[in-house]
PDB file of C-alpha atoms in Angstrom:
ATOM      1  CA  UNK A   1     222.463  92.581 203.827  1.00  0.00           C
ATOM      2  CA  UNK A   2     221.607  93.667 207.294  1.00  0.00           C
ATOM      3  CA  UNK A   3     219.395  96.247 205.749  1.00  0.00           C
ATOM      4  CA  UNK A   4     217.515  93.983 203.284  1.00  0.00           C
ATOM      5  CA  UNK A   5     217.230  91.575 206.480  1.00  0.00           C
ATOM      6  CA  UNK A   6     215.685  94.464 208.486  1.00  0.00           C
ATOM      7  CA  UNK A   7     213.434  95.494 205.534  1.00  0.00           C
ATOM      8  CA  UNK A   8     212.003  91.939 205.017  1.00  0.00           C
ATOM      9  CA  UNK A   9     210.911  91.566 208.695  1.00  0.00           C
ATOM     10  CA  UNK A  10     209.643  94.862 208.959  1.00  0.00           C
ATOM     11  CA  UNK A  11     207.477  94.116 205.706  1.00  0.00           C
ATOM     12  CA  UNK A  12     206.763  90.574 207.587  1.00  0.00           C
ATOM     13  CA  UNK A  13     205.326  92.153 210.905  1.00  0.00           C
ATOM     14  CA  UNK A  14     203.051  95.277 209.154  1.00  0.00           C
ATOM     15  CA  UNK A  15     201.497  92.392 206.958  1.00  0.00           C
ATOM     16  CA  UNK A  16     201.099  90.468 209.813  1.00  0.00           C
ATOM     17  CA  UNK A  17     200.015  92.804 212.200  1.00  0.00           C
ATOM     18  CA  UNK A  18     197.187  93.765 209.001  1.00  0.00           C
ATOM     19  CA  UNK A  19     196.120  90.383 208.521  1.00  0.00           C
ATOM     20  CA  UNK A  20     195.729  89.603 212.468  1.00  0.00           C
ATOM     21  CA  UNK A  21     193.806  92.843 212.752  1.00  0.00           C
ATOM     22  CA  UNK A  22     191.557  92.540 209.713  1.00  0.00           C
ATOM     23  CA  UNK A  23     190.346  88.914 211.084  1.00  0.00           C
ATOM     24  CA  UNK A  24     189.136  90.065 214.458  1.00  0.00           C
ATOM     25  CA  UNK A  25     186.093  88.071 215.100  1.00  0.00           C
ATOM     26  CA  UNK A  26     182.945  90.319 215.422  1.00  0.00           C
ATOM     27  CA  UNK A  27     180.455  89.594 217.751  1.00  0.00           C
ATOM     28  CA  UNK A  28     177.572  88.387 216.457  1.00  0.00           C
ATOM     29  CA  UNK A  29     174.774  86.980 219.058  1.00  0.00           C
ATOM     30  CA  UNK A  30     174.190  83.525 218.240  1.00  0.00           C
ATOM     31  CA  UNK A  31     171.113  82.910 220.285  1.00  0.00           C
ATOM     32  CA  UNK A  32     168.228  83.114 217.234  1.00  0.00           C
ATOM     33  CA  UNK A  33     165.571  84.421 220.251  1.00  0.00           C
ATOM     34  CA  UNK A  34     167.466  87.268 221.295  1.00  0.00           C
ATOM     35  CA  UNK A  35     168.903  88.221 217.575  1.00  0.00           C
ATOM     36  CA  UNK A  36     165.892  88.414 216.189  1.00  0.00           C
ATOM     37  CA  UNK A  37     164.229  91.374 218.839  1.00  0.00           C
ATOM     38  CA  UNK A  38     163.911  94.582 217.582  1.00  0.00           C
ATOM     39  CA  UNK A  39     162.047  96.235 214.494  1.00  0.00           C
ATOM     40  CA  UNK A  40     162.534  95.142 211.044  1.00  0.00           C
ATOM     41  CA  UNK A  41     161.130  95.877 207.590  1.00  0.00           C
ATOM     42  CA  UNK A  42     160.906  93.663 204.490  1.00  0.00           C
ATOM     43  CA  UNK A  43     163.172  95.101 201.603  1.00  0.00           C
ATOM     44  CA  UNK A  44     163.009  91.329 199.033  1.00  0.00           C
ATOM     45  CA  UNK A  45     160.448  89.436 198.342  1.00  0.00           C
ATOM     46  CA  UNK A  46     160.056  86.386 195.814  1.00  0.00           C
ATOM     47  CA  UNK A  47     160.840  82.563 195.391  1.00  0.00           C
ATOM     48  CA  UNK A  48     164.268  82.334 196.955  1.00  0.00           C
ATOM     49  CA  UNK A  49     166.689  83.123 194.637  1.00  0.00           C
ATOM     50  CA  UNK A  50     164.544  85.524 192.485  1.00  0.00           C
ATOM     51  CA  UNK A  51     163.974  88.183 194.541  1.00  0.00           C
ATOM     52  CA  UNK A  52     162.205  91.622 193.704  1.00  0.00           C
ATOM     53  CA  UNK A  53     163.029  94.744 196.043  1.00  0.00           C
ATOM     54  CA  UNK A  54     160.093  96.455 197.640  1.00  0.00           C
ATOM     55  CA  UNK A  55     160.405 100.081 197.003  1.00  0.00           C
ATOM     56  CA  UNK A  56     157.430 101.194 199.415  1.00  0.00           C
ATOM     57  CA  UNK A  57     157.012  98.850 202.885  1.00  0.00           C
ATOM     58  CA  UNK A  58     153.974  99.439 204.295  1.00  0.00           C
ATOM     59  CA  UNK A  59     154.813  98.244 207.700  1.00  0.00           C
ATOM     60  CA  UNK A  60     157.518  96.728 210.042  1.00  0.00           C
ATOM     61  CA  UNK A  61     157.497  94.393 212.469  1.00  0.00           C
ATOM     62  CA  UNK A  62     159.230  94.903 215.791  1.00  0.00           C
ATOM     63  CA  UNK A  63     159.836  91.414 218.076  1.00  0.00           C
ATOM     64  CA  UNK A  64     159.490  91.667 221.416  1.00  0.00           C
ATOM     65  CA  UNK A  65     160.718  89.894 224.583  1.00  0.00           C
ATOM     66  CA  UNK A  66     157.622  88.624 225.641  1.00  0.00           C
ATOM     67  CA  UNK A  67     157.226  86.567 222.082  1.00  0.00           C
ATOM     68  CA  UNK A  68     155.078  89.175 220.957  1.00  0.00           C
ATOM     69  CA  UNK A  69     155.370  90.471 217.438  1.00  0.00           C
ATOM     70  CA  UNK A  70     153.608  94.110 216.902  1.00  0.00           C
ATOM     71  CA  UNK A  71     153.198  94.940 213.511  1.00  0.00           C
ATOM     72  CA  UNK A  72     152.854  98.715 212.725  1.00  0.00           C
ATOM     73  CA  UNK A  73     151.212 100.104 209.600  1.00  0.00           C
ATOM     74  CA  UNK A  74     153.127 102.973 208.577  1.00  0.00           C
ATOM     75  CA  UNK A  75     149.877 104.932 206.844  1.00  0.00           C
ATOM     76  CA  UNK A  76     147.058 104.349 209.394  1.00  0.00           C
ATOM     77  CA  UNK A  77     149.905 104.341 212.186  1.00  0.00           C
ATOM     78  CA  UNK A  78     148.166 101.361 213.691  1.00  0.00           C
ATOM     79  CA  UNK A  79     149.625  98.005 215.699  1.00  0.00           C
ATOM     80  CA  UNK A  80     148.268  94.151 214.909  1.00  0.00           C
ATOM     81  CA  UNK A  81     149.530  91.898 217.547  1.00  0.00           C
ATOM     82  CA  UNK A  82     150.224  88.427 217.098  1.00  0.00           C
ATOM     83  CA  UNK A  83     152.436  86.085 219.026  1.00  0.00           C
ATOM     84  CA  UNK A  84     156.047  84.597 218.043  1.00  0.00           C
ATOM     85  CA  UNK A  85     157.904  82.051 218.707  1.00  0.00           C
ATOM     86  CA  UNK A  86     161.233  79.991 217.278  1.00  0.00           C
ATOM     87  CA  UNK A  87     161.917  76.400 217.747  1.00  0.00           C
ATOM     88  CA  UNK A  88     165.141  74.850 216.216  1.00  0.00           C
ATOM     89  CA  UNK A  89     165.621  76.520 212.936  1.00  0.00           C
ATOM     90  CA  UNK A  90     161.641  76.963 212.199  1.00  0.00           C
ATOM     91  CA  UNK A  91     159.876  80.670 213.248  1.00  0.00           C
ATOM     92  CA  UNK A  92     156.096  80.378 214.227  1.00  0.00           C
ATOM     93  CA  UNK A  93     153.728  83.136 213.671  1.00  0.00           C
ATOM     94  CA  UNK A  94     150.317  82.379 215.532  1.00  0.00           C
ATOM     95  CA  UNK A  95     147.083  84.270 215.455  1.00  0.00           C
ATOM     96  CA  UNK A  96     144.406  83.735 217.915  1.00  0.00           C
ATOM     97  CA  UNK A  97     141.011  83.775 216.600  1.00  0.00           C
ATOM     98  CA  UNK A  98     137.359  84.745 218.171  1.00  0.00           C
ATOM     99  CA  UNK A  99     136.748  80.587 218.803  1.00  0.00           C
ATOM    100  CA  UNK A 100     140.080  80.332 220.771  1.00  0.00           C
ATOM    101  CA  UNK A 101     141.844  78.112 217.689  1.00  0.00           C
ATOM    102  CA  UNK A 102     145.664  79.085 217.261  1.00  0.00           C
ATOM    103  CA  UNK A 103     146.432  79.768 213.462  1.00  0.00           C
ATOM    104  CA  UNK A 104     150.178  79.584 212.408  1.00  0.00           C
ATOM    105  CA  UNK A 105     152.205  80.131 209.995  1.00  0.00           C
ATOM    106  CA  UNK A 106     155.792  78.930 209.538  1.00  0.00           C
ATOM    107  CA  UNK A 107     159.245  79.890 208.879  1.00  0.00           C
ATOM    108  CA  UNK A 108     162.467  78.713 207.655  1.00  0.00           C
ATOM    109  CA  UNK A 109     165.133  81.851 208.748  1.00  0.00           C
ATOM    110  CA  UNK A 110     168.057  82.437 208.333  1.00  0.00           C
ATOM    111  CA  UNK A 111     170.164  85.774 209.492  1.00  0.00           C
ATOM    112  CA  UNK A 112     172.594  87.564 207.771  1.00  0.00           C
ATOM    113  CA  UNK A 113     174.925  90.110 207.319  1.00  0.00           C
ATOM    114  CA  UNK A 114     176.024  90.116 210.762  1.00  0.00           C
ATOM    115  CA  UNK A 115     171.819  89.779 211.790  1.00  0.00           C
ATOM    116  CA  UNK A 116     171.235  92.868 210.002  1.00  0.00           C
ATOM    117  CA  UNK A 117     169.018  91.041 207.757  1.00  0.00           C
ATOM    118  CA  UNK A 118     167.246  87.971 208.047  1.00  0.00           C
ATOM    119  CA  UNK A 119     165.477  85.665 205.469  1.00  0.00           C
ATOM    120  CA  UNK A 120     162.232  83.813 205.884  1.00  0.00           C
ATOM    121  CA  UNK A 121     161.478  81.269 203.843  1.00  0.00           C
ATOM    122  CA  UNK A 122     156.995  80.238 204.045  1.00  0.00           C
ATOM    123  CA  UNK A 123     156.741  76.899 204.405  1.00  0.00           C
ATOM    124  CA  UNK A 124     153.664  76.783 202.618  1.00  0.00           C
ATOM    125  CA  UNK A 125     152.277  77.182 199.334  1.00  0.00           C
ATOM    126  CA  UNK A 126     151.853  80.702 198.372  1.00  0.00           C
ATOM    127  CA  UNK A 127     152.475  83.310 195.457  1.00  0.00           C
ATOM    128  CA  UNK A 128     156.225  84.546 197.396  1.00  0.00           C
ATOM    129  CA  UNK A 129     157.571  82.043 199.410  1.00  0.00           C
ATOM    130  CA  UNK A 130     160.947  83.908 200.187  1.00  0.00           C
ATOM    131  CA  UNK A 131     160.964  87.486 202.255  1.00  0.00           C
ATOM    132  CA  UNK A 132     164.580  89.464 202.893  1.00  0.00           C
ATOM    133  CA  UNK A 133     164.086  91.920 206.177  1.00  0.00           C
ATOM    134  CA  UNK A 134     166.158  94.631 207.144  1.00  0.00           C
ATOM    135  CA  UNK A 135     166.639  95.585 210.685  1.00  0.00           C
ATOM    136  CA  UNK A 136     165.623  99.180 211.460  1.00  0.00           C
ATOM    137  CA  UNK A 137     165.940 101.762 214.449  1.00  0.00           C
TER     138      UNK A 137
END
């Protein structure tokens, strides 16, 4: 009895010891404006849930701290600059043009996948409204 006592708490403790272990939370920064730096590449596009994968990028983007987003094309190895900028749980795109007027375009986004990935949902009207990025080194 003393041995099937013995037996049953060490089972107990090793599954215990697994589950505590297993649930560690991993940390995930929850500040949108500093998750989203670095250099990503689109890998889905489509209307949210029908998604297509992009077998060729042509580009990645790479957010900066200064709310500058570079855009690289991978062929001509040349940058686009625009400027960046996140505000509740919308991301803002703007372009300036010759006459000094701002154009935008807006976000919805959403990371994932521990903010490996994040989705960005246009909203506008446009062919693909949905994008899945990837972040790269």
């Amino acid at each position: 009895m003393k041995n099937l006592k013995a037996i049953f708490l060490l089972t107990f403790l090793i599954g215990w010891a697994l589950i505590t272990s297993s649930c560690q939370k991993v940390d995930v920064e929850p500040d949108p404006a500093k998750a989203i730096l670095g250099k990503w590449e689109i890998i889905e596009m489509g209307n949210w849930p029908n998604m297509e994968p992009v077998v060729n990028p042509v580009a990645y983007s790479e957010y900066l701290v200064d709310s500058v987003l570079r855009e690289c094309d991978y062929e001509k190895q040349t940058y686009f600059t625009k400027k960046y900028w996140i505000d509740d749980s919308l991301l803002y795109e703007g372009i300036y043009r010759e006459n000094g007027y701002l154009l935008t375009i807006r976000y919805r986004y959403e990371f994932f996948d521990k903010n490996n990935k994040l989705r960005l949902d246009l909203q506008a009207l446009g062919i693909y409204n949905s994008f899945i990025y990837k972040r790269i080194e």
